[in-house]
Tab-separated table of C-alpha atoms in Angstrom:
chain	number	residue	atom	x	y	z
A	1	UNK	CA	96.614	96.357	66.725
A	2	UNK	CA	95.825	99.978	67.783
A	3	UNK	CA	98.686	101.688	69.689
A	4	UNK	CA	100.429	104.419	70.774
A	5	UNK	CA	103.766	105.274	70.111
A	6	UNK	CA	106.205	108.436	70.918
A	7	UNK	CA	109.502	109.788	69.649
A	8	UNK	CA	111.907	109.954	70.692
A	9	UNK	CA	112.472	107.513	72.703
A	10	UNK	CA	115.899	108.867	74.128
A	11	UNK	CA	117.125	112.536	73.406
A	12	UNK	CA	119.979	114.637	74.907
A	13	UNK	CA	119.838	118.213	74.458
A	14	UNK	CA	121.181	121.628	75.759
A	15	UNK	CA	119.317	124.098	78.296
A	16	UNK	CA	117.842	126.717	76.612
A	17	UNK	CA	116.787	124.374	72.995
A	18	UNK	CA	113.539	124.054	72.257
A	19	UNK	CA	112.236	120.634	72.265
A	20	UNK	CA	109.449	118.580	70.677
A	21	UNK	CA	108.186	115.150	71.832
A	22	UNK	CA	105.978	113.532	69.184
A	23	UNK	CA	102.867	111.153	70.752
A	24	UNK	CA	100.807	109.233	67.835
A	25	UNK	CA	97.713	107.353	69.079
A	26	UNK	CA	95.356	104.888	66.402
A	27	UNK	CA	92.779	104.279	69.005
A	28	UNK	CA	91.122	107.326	67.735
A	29	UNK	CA	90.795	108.012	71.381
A	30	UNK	CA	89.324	111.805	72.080
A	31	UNK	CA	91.421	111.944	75.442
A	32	UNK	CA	95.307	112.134	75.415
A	33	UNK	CA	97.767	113.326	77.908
A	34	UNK	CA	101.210	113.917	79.074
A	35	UNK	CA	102.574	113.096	82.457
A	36	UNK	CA	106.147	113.397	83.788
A	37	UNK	CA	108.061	110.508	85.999
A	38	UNK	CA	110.348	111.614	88.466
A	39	UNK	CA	111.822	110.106	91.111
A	40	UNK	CA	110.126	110.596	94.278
A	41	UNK	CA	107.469	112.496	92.700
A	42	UNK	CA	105.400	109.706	91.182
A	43	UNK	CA	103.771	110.261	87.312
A	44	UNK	CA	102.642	114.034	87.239
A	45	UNK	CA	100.142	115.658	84.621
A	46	UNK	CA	101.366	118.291	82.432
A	47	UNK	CA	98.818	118.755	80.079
A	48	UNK	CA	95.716	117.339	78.221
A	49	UNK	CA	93.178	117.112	75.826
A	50	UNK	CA	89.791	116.192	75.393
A	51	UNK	CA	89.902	116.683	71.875
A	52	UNK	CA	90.772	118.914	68.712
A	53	UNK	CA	91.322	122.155	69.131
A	54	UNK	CA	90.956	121.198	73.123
A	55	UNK	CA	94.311	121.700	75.396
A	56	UNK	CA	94.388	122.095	79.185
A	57	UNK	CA	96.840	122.493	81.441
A	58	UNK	CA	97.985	119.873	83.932
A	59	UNK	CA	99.697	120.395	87.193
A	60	UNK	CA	102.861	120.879	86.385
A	61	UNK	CA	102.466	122.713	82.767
A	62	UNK	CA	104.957	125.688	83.265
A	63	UNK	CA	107.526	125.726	80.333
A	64	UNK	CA	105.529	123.178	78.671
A	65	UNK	CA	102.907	123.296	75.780
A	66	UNK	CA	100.766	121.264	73.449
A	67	UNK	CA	98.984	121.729	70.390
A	68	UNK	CA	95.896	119.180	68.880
A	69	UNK	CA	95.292	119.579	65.080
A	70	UNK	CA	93.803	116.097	64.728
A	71	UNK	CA	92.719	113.384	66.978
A	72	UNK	CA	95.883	110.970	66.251
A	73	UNK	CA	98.426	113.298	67.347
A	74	UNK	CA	99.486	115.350	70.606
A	75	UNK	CA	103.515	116.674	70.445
A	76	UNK	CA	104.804	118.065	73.741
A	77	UNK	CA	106.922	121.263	73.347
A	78	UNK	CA	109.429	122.575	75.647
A	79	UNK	CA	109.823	126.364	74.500
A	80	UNK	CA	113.488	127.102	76.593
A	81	UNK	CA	114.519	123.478	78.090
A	82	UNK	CA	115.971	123.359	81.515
A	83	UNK	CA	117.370	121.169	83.783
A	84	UNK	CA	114.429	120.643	85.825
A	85	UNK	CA	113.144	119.204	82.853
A	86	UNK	CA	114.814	116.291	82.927
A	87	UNK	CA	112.558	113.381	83.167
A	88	UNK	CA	110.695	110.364	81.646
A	89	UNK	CA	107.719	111.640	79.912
A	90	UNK	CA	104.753	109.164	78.670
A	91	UNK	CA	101.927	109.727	76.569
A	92	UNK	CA	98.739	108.490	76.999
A	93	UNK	CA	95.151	107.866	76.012
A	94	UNK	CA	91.705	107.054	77.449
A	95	UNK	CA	88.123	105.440	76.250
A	96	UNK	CA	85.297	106.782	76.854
A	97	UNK	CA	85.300	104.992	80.623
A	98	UNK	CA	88.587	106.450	81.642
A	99	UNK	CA	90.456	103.453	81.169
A	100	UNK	CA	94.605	104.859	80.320
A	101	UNK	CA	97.003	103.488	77.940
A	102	UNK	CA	100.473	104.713	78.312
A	103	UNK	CA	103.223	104.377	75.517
A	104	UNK	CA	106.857	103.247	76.248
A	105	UNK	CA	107.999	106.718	77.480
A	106	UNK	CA	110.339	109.530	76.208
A	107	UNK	CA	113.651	109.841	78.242
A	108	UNK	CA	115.096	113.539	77.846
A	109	UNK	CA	117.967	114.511	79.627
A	110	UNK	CA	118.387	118.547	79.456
A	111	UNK	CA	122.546	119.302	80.135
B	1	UNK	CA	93.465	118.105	96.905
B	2	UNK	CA	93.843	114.204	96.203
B	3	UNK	CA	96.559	112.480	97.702
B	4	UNK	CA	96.783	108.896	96.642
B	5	UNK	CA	99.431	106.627	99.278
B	6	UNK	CA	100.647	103.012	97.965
B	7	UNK	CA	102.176	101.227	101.211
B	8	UNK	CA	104.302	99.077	101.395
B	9	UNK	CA	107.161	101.087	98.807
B	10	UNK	CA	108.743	97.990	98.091
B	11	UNK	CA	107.430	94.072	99.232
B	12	UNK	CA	109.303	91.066	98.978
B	13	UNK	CA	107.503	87.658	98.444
B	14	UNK	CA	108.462	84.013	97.914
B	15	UNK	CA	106.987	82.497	95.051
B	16	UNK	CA	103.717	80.867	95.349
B	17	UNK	CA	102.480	83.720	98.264
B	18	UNK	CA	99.080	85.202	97.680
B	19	UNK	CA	99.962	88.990	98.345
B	20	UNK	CA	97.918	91.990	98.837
B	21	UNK	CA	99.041	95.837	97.633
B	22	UNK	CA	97.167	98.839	99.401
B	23	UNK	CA	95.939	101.965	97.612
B	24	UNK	CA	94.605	104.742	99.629
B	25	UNK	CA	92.952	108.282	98.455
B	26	UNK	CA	92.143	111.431	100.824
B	27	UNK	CA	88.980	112.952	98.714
B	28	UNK	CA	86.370	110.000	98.197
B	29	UNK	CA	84.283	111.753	94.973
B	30	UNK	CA	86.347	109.627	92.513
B	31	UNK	CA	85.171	108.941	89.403
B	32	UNK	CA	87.121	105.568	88.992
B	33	UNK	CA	90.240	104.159	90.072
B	34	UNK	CA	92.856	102.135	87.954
B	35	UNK	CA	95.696	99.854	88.759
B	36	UNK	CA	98.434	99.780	86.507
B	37	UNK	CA	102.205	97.641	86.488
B	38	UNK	CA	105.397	99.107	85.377
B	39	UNK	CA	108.095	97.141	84.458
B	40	UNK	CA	111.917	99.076	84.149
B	41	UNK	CA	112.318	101.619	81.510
B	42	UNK	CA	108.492	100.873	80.144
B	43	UNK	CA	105.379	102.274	80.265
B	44	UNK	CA	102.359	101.601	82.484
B	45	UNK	CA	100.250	98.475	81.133
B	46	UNK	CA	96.791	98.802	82.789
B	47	UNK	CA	95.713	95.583	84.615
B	48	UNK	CA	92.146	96.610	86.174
B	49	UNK	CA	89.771	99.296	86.036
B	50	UNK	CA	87.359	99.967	88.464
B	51	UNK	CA	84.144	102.335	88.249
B	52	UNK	CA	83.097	104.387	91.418
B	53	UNK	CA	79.553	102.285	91.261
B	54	UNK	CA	81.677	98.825	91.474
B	55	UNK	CA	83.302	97.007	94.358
B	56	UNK	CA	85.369	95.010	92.758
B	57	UNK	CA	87.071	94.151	89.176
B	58	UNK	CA	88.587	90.481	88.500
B	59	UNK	CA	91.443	89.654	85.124
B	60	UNK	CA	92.698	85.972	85.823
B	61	UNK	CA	95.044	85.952	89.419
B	62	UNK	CA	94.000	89.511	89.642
B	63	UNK	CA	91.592	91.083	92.212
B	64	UNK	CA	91.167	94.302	92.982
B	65	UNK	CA	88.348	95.668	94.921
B	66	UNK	CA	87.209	99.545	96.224
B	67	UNK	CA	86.115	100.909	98.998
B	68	UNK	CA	84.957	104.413	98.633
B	69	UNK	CA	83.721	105.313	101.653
B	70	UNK	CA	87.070	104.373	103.833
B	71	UNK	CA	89.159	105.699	100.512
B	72	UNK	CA	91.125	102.225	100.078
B	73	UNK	CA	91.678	99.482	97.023
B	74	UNK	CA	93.330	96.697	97.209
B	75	UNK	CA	94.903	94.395	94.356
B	76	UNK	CA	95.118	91.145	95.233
B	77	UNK	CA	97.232	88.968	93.463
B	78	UNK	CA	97.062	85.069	93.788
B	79	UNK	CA	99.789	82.444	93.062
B	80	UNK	CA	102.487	85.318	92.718
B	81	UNK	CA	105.089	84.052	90.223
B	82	UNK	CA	108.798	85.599	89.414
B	83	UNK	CA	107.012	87.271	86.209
B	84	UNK	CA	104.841	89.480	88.850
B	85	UNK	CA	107.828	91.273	89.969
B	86	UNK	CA	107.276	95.039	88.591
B	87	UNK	CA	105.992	97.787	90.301
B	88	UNK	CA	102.505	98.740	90.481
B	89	UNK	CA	100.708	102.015	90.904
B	90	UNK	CA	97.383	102.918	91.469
B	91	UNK	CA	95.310	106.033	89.963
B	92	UNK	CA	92.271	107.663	90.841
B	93	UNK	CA	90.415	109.482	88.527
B	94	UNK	CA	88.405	112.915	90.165
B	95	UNK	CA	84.416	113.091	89.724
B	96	UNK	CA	84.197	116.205	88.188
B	97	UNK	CA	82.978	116.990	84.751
B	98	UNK	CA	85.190	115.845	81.505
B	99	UNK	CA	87.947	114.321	83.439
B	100	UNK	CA	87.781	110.970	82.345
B	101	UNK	CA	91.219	109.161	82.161
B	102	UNK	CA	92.745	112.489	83.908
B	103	UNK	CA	94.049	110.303	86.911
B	104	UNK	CA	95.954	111.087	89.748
B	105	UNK	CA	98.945	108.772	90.929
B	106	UNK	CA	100.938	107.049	93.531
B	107	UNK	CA	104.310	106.240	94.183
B	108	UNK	CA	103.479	102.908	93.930
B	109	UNK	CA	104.978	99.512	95.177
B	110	UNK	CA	107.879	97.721	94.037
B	111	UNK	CA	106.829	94.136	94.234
B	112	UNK	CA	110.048	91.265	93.861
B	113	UNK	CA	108.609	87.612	93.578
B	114	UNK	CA	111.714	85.383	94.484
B	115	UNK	CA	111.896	81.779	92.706
């Protein structure tokens, strides 16, 4: 069955480390994104793309960025992690009539 | 800007209740609007999509229906059973160009089926 899968699923690291979150999608969906879940904020969008080479920025994208070499893969980089950073972050992709499907969700906790 | 508002936060239900969960949205241009569950420390399983040029979307004990002109949905949800007990959250997804599947959240509703 297609899916979509990201790793880690839990990481601890230190303020100021850069940090990559991995997102792998065999849909072969042309839309993926990356939202945050915080509490008492709801699922936020940090960034997305509508395809290679394609990256746009979400409403929360400061201190984040992402990269799209192929249509599989979208990795989420914090350059200088921070507190504030730390959150639930899930990957997802869409068809063609906007219909989303998250994976399980990254849990990064920035000390 | 969109605001999407999911009331009640939390419901409680015996089980057996047919229960309804409210979605409302500020800016009516939507493109679509989803309805997702969330069960604790997973991600969001869709349940229904619904297009802007549709009223309503059916999957089994699931209704939902939209109302663009008064900016509500509704998910209806028939029977409820102890397995219904996640939280749900609606999305609506903004009519302008390329945005498909760039949706917009609530807070959602925390819905606990007792046996």
């Amino acid at each position: 069955d297609a899916e979509i899968t990201q790793s880690p699923r839990h990481k601890i690291t230190e303020t100021g480390r850069q940090v990559t979150l991995a997102c792998h999608q065999t849909w072969n969906h042309n839309n993926m994104f990356w939202y945050r879940q915080d509490l008492g904020h709801g699922l936020r969008l940090i960034h997305y793309s509508y395809g290679v080479q394609d990256t746009n920025k979400g409403e929360v994208s400061d201190g984040y960025s992402v990269s799209r070499s192929n249509t599989e893969d979208l990795p989420l980089t914090l350059e200088s992690a921070a507190s504030s950073q730390t959150s639930v972050y899930f990957c997802a992709s869409s068809t063609w009539t906007g219909e989303l499907f998250f994976g399980e969700g990254s849990r990064l906790t920035v000390l | 800007k969109q605001e999407v508002t999911q009331i009640p936060a939390a419901l409680s239900v015996p089980e057996g209740e047919n229960l309804v969960l409210n979605c409302s949205f500020t800016d009516s241009a939507i493109y679509n609007l989803q309805w997702f569950r969330q069960d604790p420390g997973k991600g969001l399983t869709s349940l229904l999509l619904i297009q802007s040029s549709q009223r309503e979307q059916t999957s089994g004990r699931l209704n939902a229906s939209l109302d663009k002109s008064s900016g509500r949905s509704t998910l209806y949800i028939a029977a409820s059973q102890p397995g219904d007990s996640a939280t749900y959250l609606c999305a609506v997804g903004m009519n302008y160009g390329g945005s498909q599947g760039n949706l917009i959240f609530g807070k959602g509703t925390k819905l606990s089926v007792k046996p």
